XYZ file of C-alpha atoms in Angstrom:
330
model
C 19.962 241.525 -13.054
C 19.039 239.925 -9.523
C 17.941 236.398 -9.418
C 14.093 236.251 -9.249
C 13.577 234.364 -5.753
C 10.124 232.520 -5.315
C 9.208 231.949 -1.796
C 6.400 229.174 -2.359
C 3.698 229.549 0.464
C -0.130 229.435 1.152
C -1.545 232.929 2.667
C 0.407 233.670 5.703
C 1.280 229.847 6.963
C 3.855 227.733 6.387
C 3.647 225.930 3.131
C 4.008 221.950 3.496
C 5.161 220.617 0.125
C 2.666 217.693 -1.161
C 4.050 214.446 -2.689
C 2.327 212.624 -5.868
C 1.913 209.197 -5.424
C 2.344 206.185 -7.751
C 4.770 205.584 -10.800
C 7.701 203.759 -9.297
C 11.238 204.008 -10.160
C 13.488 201.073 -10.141
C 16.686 201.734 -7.318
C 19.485 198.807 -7.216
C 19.921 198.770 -3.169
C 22.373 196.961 -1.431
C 22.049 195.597 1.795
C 24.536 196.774 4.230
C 24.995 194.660 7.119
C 25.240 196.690 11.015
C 28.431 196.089 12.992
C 29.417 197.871 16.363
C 32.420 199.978 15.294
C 35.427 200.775 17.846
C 36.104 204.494 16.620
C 40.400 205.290 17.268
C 43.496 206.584 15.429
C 43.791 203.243 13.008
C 40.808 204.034 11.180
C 42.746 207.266 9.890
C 44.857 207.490 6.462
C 46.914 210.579 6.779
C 45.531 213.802 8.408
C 42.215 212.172 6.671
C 40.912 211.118 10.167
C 36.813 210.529 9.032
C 34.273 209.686 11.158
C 36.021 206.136 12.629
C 38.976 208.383 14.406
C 36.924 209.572 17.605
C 37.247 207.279 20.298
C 33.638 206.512 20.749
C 31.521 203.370 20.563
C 29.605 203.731 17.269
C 26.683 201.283 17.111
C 25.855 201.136 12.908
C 22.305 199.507 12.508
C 21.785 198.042 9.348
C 20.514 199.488 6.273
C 20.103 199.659 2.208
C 22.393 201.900 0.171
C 22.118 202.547 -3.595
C 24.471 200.353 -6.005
C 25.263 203.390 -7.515
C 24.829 207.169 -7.430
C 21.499 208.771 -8.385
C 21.950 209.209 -12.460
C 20.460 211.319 -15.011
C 18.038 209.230 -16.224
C 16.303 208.444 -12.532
C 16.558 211.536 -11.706
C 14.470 213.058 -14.893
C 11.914 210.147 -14.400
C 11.696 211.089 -10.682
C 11.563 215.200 -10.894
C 9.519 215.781 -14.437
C 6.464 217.379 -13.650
C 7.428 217.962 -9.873
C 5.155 219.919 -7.945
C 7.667 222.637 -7.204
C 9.207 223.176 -10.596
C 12.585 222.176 -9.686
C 14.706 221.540 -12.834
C 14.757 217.693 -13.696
C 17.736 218.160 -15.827
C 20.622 220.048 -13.778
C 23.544 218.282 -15.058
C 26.348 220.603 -15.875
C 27.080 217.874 -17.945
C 23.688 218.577 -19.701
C 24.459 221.745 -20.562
C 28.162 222.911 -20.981
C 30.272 221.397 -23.853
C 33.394 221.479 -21.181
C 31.830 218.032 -20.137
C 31.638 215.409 -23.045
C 30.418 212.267 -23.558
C 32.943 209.280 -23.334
C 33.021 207.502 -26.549
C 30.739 204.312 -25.639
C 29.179 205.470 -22.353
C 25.259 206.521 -22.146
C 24.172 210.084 -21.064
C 21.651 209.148 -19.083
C 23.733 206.952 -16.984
C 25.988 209.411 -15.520
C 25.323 210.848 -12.339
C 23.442 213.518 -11.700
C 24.845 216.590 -10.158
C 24.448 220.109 -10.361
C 21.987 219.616 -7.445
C 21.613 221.305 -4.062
C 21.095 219.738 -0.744
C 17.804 220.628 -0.826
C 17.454 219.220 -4.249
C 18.249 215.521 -3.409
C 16.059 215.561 -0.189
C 12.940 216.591 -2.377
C 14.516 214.177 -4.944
C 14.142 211.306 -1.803
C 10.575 212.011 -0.351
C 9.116 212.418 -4.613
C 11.288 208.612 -5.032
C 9.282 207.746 -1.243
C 6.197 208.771 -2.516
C 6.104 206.946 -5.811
C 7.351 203.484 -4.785
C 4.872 203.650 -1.598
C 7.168 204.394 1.157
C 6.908 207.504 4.053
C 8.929 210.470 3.325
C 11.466 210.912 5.698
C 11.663 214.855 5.028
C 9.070 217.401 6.267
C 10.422 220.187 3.991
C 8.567 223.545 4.557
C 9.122 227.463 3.355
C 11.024 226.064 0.536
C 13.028 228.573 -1.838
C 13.285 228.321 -5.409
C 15.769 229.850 -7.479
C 16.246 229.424 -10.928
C 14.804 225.688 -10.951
C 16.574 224.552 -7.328
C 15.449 224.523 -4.131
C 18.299 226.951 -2.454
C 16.342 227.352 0.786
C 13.759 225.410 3.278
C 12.985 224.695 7.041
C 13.491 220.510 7.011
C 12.742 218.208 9.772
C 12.773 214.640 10.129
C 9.449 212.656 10.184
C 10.336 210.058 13.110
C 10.060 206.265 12.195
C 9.775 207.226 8.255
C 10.725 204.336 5.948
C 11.343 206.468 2.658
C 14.647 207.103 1.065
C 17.061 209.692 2.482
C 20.403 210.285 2.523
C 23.194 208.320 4.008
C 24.536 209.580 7.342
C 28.173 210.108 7.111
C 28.763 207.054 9.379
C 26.540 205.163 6.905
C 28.028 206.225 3.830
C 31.902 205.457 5.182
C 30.921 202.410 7.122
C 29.429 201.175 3.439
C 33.028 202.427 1.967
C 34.927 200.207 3.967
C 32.984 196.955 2.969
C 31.497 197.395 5.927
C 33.066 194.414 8.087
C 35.181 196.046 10.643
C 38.902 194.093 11.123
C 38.711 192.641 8.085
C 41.159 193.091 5.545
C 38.839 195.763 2.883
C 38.180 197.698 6.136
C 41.436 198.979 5.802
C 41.119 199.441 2.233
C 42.523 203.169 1.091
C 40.430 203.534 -1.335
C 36.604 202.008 -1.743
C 37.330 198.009 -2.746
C 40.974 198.652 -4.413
C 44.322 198.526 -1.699
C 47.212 200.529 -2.623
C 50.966 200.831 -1.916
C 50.512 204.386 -1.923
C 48.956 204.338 1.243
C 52.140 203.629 2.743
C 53.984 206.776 2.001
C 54.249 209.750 4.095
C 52.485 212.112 2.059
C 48.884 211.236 0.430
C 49.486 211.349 -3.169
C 47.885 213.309 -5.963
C 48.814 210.807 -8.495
C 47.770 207.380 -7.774
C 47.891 204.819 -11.080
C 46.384 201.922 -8.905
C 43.197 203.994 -8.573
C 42.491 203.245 -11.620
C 40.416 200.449 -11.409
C 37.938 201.514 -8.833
C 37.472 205.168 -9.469
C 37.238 208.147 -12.153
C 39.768 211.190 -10.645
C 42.010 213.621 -12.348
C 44.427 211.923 -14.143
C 42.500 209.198 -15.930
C 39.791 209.952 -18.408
C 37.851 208.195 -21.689
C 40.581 206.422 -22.508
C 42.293 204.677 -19.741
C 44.589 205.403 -16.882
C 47.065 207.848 -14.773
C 49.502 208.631 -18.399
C 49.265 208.079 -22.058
C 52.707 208.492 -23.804
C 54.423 210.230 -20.908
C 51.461 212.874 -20.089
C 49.092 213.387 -17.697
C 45.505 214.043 -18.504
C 45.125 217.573 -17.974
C 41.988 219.945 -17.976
C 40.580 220.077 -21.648
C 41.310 216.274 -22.381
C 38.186 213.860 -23.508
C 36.563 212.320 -20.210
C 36.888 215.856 -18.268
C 33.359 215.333 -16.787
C 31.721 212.657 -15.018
C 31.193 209.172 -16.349
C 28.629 206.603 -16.391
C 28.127 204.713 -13.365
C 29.354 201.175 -12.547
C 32.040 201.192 -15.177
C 35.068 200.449 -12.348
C 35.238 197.875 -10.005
C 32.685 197.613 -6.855
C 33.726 197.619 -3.180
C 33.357 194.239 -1.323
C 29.838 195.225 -0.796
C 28.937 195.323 -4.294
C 28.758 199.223 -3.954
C 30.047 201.033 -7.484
C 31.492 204.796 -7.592
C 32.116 205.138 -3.631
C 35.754 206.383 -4.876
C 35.339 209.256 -7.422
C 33.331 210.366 -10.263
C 30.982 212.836 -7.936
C 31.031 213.592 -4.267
C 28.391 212.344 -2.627
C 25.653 214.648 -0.177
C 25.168 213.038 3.180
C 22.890 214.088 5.521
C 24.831 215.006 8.552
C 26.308 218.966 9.164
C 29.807 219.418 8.300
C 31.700 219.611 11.841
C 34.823 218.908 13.756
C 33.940 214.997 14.589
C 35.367 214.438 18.716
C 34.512 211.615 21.268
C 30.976 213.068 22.223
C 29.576 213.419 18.517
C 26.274 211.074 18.199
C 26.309 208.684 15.617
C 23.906 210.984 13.187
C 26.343 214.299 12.881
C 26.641 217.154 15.056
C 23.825 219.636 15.729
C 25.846 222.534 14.163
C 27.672 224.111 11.284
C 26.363 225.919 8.472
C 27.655 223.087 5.652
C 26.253 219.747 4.641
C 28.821 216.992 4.146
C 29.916 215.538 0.842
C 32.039 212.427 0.234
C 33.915 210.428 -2.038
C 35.829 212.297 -4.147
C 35.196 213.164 -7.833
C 36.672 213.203 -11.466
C 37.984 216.768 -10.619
C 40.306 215.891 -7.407
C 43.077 214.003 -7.237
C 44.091 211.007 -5.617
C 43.562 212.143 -1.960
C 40.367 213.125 -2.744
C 38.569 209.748 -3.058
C 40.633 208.083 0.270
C 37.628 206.280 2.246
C 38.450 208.537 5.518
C 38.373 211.752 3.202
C 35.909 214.336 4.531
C 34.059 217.188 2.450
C 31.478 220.056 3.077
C 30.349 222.404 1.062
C 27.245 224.945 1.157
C 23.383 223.698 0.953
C 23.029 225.674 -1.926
C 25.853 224.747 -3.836
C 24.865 223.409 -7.359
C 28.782 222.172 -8.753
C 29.338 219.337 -11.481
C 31.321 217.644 -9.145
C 28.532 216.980 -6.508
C 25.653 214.081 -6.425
C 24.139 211.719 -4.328
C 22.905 208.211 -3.771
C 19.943 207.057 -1.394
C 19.598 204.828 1.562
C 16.708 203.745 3.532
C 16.804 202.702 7.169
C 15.647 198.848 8.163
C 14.945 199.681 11.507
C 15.777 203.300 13.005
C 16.398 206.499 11.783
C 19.978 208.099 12.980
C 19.212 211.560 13.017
């Protein structure tokens, strides 16, 4: 049977979607400090160039960026009730017994995923709305399918002060401890060095990641082996895990390597020396980053880019929020 599609509108015009106010939810922000970036090869690890490699002048203003991804529990308090119906619980991990509960971790906790692109930007201008701020999204025509938004015409309200996503620039610059030339900057992965990163091949298999980040081959209890084996597919802790359980970056950010890739607001696109500072103005895929408990190793290297489909709902995808302190990028 075909998906029922609802096309939300009023009459024949274009349907605005309205924003209740008041009810604030509590969002750990870090401040990230702006810096005036040098873009060139050195930035690179492997073929993973990210958005430093260009040779262009990037000018990073400074902003706030979530502690920690977007988890269940904010998310619920933030979408229950929502104007537009869209599902307040989409967590594969919800749902499907193929993602368990860690002995000693809380549900509500984990990340959320399971979400669109769509998704998180209503998610940001409802979180806007309730803690007093300007949504940053004008999102009209939206779709909804089956409790997601899987379609909408969005534009950016100019000078908005609500949460939004990061820009790819913003969400690597944050990565790397933000403090070009200084030792973390270089970091492979988000606040954790590794040896590995001075091999010829990027590795799939990387015990040292350990401490920073939740990937393929560590799980519930512990690291890369246990008696000689690898955690494998079907093992307790295949799933994502509650946030802030590894070691932050030297920004205090948690989860920037693994557990869930990350939406960002810019297009997916081949990054060169002419590409502004907020994305290119192109390609049909939205930008993800980070890495997750799925990938390996690679996955969750700081320069590691992503993309996938606006529509995509995947237990391997999430979010966190930023807010600009003085201009929008995009």
């Amino acid at each position: 049977m075909r998906k029922l599609v609802f096309f939300l509108c009023l009459a024949c015009a274009t349907a605005f979607v309205m924003y209740p106010r008041g009810g604030g939810v509590d969002i750990d922000m870090v401040s990230v400090p702006g810096a005036k970036v040098q873009g060139g090869p050195s930035n690179a690890f492997w073929a993973y160039e990210g958005v430093f490699t260009a040779r262009r002048k990037l000018d990073v203003a400074s902003f706030q960026l979530g502690r920690f991804p977007v988890t269940k529990d904010q998310y619920r308090a933030v979408m229950e009730g929502n104007p537009l119906g869209v599902d307040a619980d989409p967590s594969f991990s919800s749902n499907d017994p193929l993602y368990p509960l860690c002995e000693g971790e809380t549900d509500g906790s984990r990340p959320v995923e399971g979400v669109t692109w769509y998704d998180a930007l209503y998610f940001c201008n409802l979180l806007s709305a309730r803690n007093g701020y300007k949504e940053v999204y004008q999102i009209s025509s939206p779709r909804l399918e089956d409790g997601h938004i899987t379609g909408a015409v969005v534009s950016v309200v100019p000078k908005a002060d609500g949460y939004r996503l990061p820009t790819e620039v913003e969400w690597e610059f944050a990565a790397r401890g933000g403090k070009p030339g200084s030792p973390a900057w270089n970091y492979m992965y988000a606040g954790l060095d590794s040896m590995a990163r001075y091999g010829a091949e990027a590795p799939e298999i990387d015990a040292g990641q350990d401490s920073v980040a939740w990937y393929r081959y560590n799980s519930c209890g512990g690291g890369v082996t246990v008696d000689g084996e690898y955690f494998i597919e079907g093992n307790a802790g295949w799933g994502s895990h509650q946030v802030g359980l590894k070691k932050p970056n030297t920004l205090g950010l948690y989860d920037m390597s693994g557990n869930v890739w990350e939406w960002c607001q810019d297009r997916y696109a081949v990054i060169d020396e002419t590409t502004p500072i907020g994305g290119a103005d192109f390609g049909d895929l939205r930008c993800c980053r980070g890495g997750a408990w799925y990938c390996a190793a690679s996955c969750s290297v700081v320069s590691r880019r992503g993309g996938d489909i606006m529509d995509r709902q995947s237990p391997y995808i999430g979010f966190r929020v930023a807010r600009s302190k003085k201009k929008l990028f995009f």
